[in-house]
Amino acid sequence: VLKTVLCDLLGIEHPILSAGMARVSQAGLVAAVSEAGGCGVLGGVSYSPEALSDQIAAIRLQTKRPFGVDLVLTPDLLDDSEKAWEPIETLWRNLSPATQAKLEGVSQMFKRGGVRGQLNAVLDAKPALIALAFSAPAWVVQECHARGIVVAALVGSVNGAADAEKAGVDFIVAQGTEGGGHTGHVGTFVLVPAIVDAVSIPVVAAGGVVDGRGLAAALAFGAVGVWVGTRFVASNEAFGHQVYKDRIVRADLTETVITKSYTGKSMRTLRNQWTDQWPPSKETKFPGQYAIAGELVETGYQDGDLETGMMPAGQGAALVHEVLPAAEIVRRMAADADHIIQSRARATDRQPAR
Ligand SMILES: Cc1cc2nc3c(=O)[nH]c(=O)nc-3n(C[C@H](O)[C@H](O)[C@H](O)COP(=O)(O)O)c2cc1C
């Protein structure tokens, strides 16, 4: 059985984390991954503080094992000033009641003060892990450590990793451009070893990891585990329409695209009419673009609308061939990586000495 320092750090059996995917990673998926010996991570970004506490309670009803929560705590979202939020609140107010109802699950993104409330709710709940995307403020890391919470930072660049290390995080999640959701421009194959070389804290690989081969490769690059999104979208427990999961199962390598048209930040999602037609000149900033895309940020998840709905997915979708229970994904990934590493070691043993 593969064990790494990540297993010791989080108290888990396999060095496999399911990504904290907004909307998709809800209590059922998180608990299933943690029960299977990985570490499930709740996609916390879109919940109100109260709903976050409820989700965490729901996870704890289903598992006693360690789990994490993913949050986005960028300076602009933490800035509670009228000036920062007025335009965003106005965008929300101008949406029709029907659209507002459809967007109920992400309405939190339009509310001033909500992000600070999320952080307080998670700090109070003391999960094993808090994962921070985009920005890892040192004061948040200190608050987490004071409560015994491990902190990870998701980054897509060496500079981002160095900043997060300075802020005191316990490990880095290095996400390559292959990954689904918000993503950068450097591929996992180069980004992970570059970050392993640049920092002295553990690194976890993300972006394009869907099976045991990906886990074994991540370990070969010096990573201590993997953070996996797209593979778990196509799990029974993920929140999302069956059509979305089936499209991931069918996808080939040409079917994802990076677009700012849904959220205002570069996001890898399944390509469709909306991503093909939206002109970059009309894009506005995160999270305002959410309101402009309106119902479309939900019609993929809720209605399986393939033509215009947002359906984040990574290039690894081309390697996903069936929807599986999350526990089976964890089991196969761990067992296959173990087998690959053992068999390669034996193959190397047999090489004649030079
Ligand atoms: C549907 C979906 C939603 C995502 N939402 C978030 C999010 O809310 N916060 C975050 O930090 N990352 C998010 N991501 C990115 C993942 O955390 C992860 O880095 C990425 O999925 C890894 O690449 P992979 O999809 O190839 O496994 C999301 C990814 C997907 C596919």
mmCIF file of C-alpha atoms and ligand atoms in Angstrom, residues 19-22 24 45 70 133 154 175 178-181 206-209 227-230 233 244 301 312-314, ligand 1:
data_model
loop_
_atom_site.group_PDB
_atom_site.id
_atom_site.type_symbol
_atom_site.label_atom_id
_atom_site.label_comp_id
_atom_site.label_asym_id
_atom_site.label_seq_id
_atom_site.Cartn_x
_atom_site.Cartn_y
_atom_site.Cartn_z
ATOM 1 C CA ALA A 19 -10.878 18.327 -5.378
ATOM 2 C CA GLY A 20 -13.019 20.939 -3.646
ATOM 3 C CA MET A 21 -15.287 21.554 -6.619
ATOM 4 C CA ALA A 22 -17.930 24.261 -6.209
ATOM 5 C CA VAL A 24 -20.115 19.292 -7.575
ATOM 6 C CA VAL A 45 -17.065 28.546 -2.426
ATOM 7 C CA ASP A 70 -12.091 24.464 -0.216
ATOM 8 C CA ALA A 133 -7.532 28.632 -4.163
ATOM 9 C CA LEU A 154 -3.852 25.627 -4.936
ATOM 10 C CA GLN A 175 -2.596 22.371 -10.704
ATOM 11 C CA GLU A 178 -5.100 20.198 -18.061
ATOM 12 C CA GLY A 179 -7.290 20.520 -14.982
ATOM 13 C CA GLY A 180 -10.995 21.276 -14.997
ATOM 14 C CA GLY A 181 -12.356 24.480 -13.478
ATOM 15 C CA ALA A 206 -3.429 18.162 -9.849
ATOM 16 C CA GLY A 207 -4.651 18.463 -13.409
ATOM 17 C CA GLY A 208 -5.206 15.452 -15.628
ATOM 18 C CA VAL A 209 -4.897 12.807 -12.900
ATOM 19 C CA TRP A 227 -5.839 16.217 -6.020
ATOM 20 C CA VAL A 228 -8.439 14.925 -8.440
ATOM 21 C CA GLY A 229 -11.424 16.763 -9.911
ATOM 22 C CA THR A 230 -12.773 15.593 -13.266
ATOM 23 C CA VAL A 233 -17.337 14.530 -11.457
ATOM 24 C CA TYR A 244 -22.902 16.160 -17.669
ATOM 25 C CA TYR A 301 -25.402 21.023 -13.429
ATOM 26 C CA PRO A 312 -16.267 22.387 -15.953
ATOM 27 C CA ALA A 313 -14.040 19.454 -16.920
ATOM 28 C CA GLY A 314 -10.370 18.785 -17.553
HETATM 29 C C1 LIG B 1 -16.548 20.925 -11.802
HETATM 30 C C2 LIG B 1 -15.325 21.546 -11.230
HETATM 31 C C3 LIG B 1 -15.453 22.550 -10.282
HETATM 32 C C4 LIG B 1 -14.321 23.106 -9.686
HETATM 33 N N1 LIG B 1 -14.491 24.039 -8.707
HETATM 34 C C5 LIG B 1 -13.411 24.434 -7.988
HETATM 35 C C6 LIG B 1 -13.577 25.275 -6.846
HETATM 36 O O1 LIG B 1 -14.666 25.667 -6.486
HETATM 37 N N2 LIG B 1 -12.467 25.609 -6.139
HETATM 38 C C7 LIG B 1 -11.225 25.153 -6.497
HETATM 39 O O2 LIG B 1 -10.266 25.445 -5.789
HETATM 40 N N3 LIG B 1 -11.037 24.399 -7.589
HETATM 41 C C8 LIG B 1 -12.102 24.013 -8.330
HETATM 42 N N4 LIG B 1 -11.919 23.200 -9.422
HETATM 43 C C9 LIG B 1 -10.551 22.767 -9.789
HETATM 44 C C10 LIG B 1 -10.176 21.531 -8.958
HETATM 45 O O3 LIG B 1 -9.951 21.924 -7.624
HETATM 46 C C11 LIG B 1 -8.942 20.788 -9.442
HETATM 47 O O4 LIG B 1 -7.796 21.569 -9.283
HETATM 48 C C12 LIG B 1 -9.008 20.270 -10.860
HETATM 49 O O5 LIG B 1 -10.246 19.686 -11.110
HETATM 50 C C13 LIG B 1 -7.892 19.241 -11.075
HETATM 51 O O6 LIG B 1 -7.818 18.815 -12.401
HETATM 52 P P1 LIG B 1 -8.656 17.587 -13.000
HETATM 53 O O7 LIG B 1 -10.019 18.125 -13.229
HETATM 54 O O8 LIG B 1 -7.941 17.260 -14.247
HETATM 55 O O9 LIG B 1 -8.620 16.483 -11.989
HETATM 56 C C14 LIG B 1 -13.036 22.655 -10.064
HETATM 57 C C15 LIG B 1 -12.910 21.663 -11.046
HETATM 58 C C16 LIG B 1 -14.030 21.096 -11.635
HETATM 59 C C17 LIG B 1 -13.865 20.009 -12.662
#
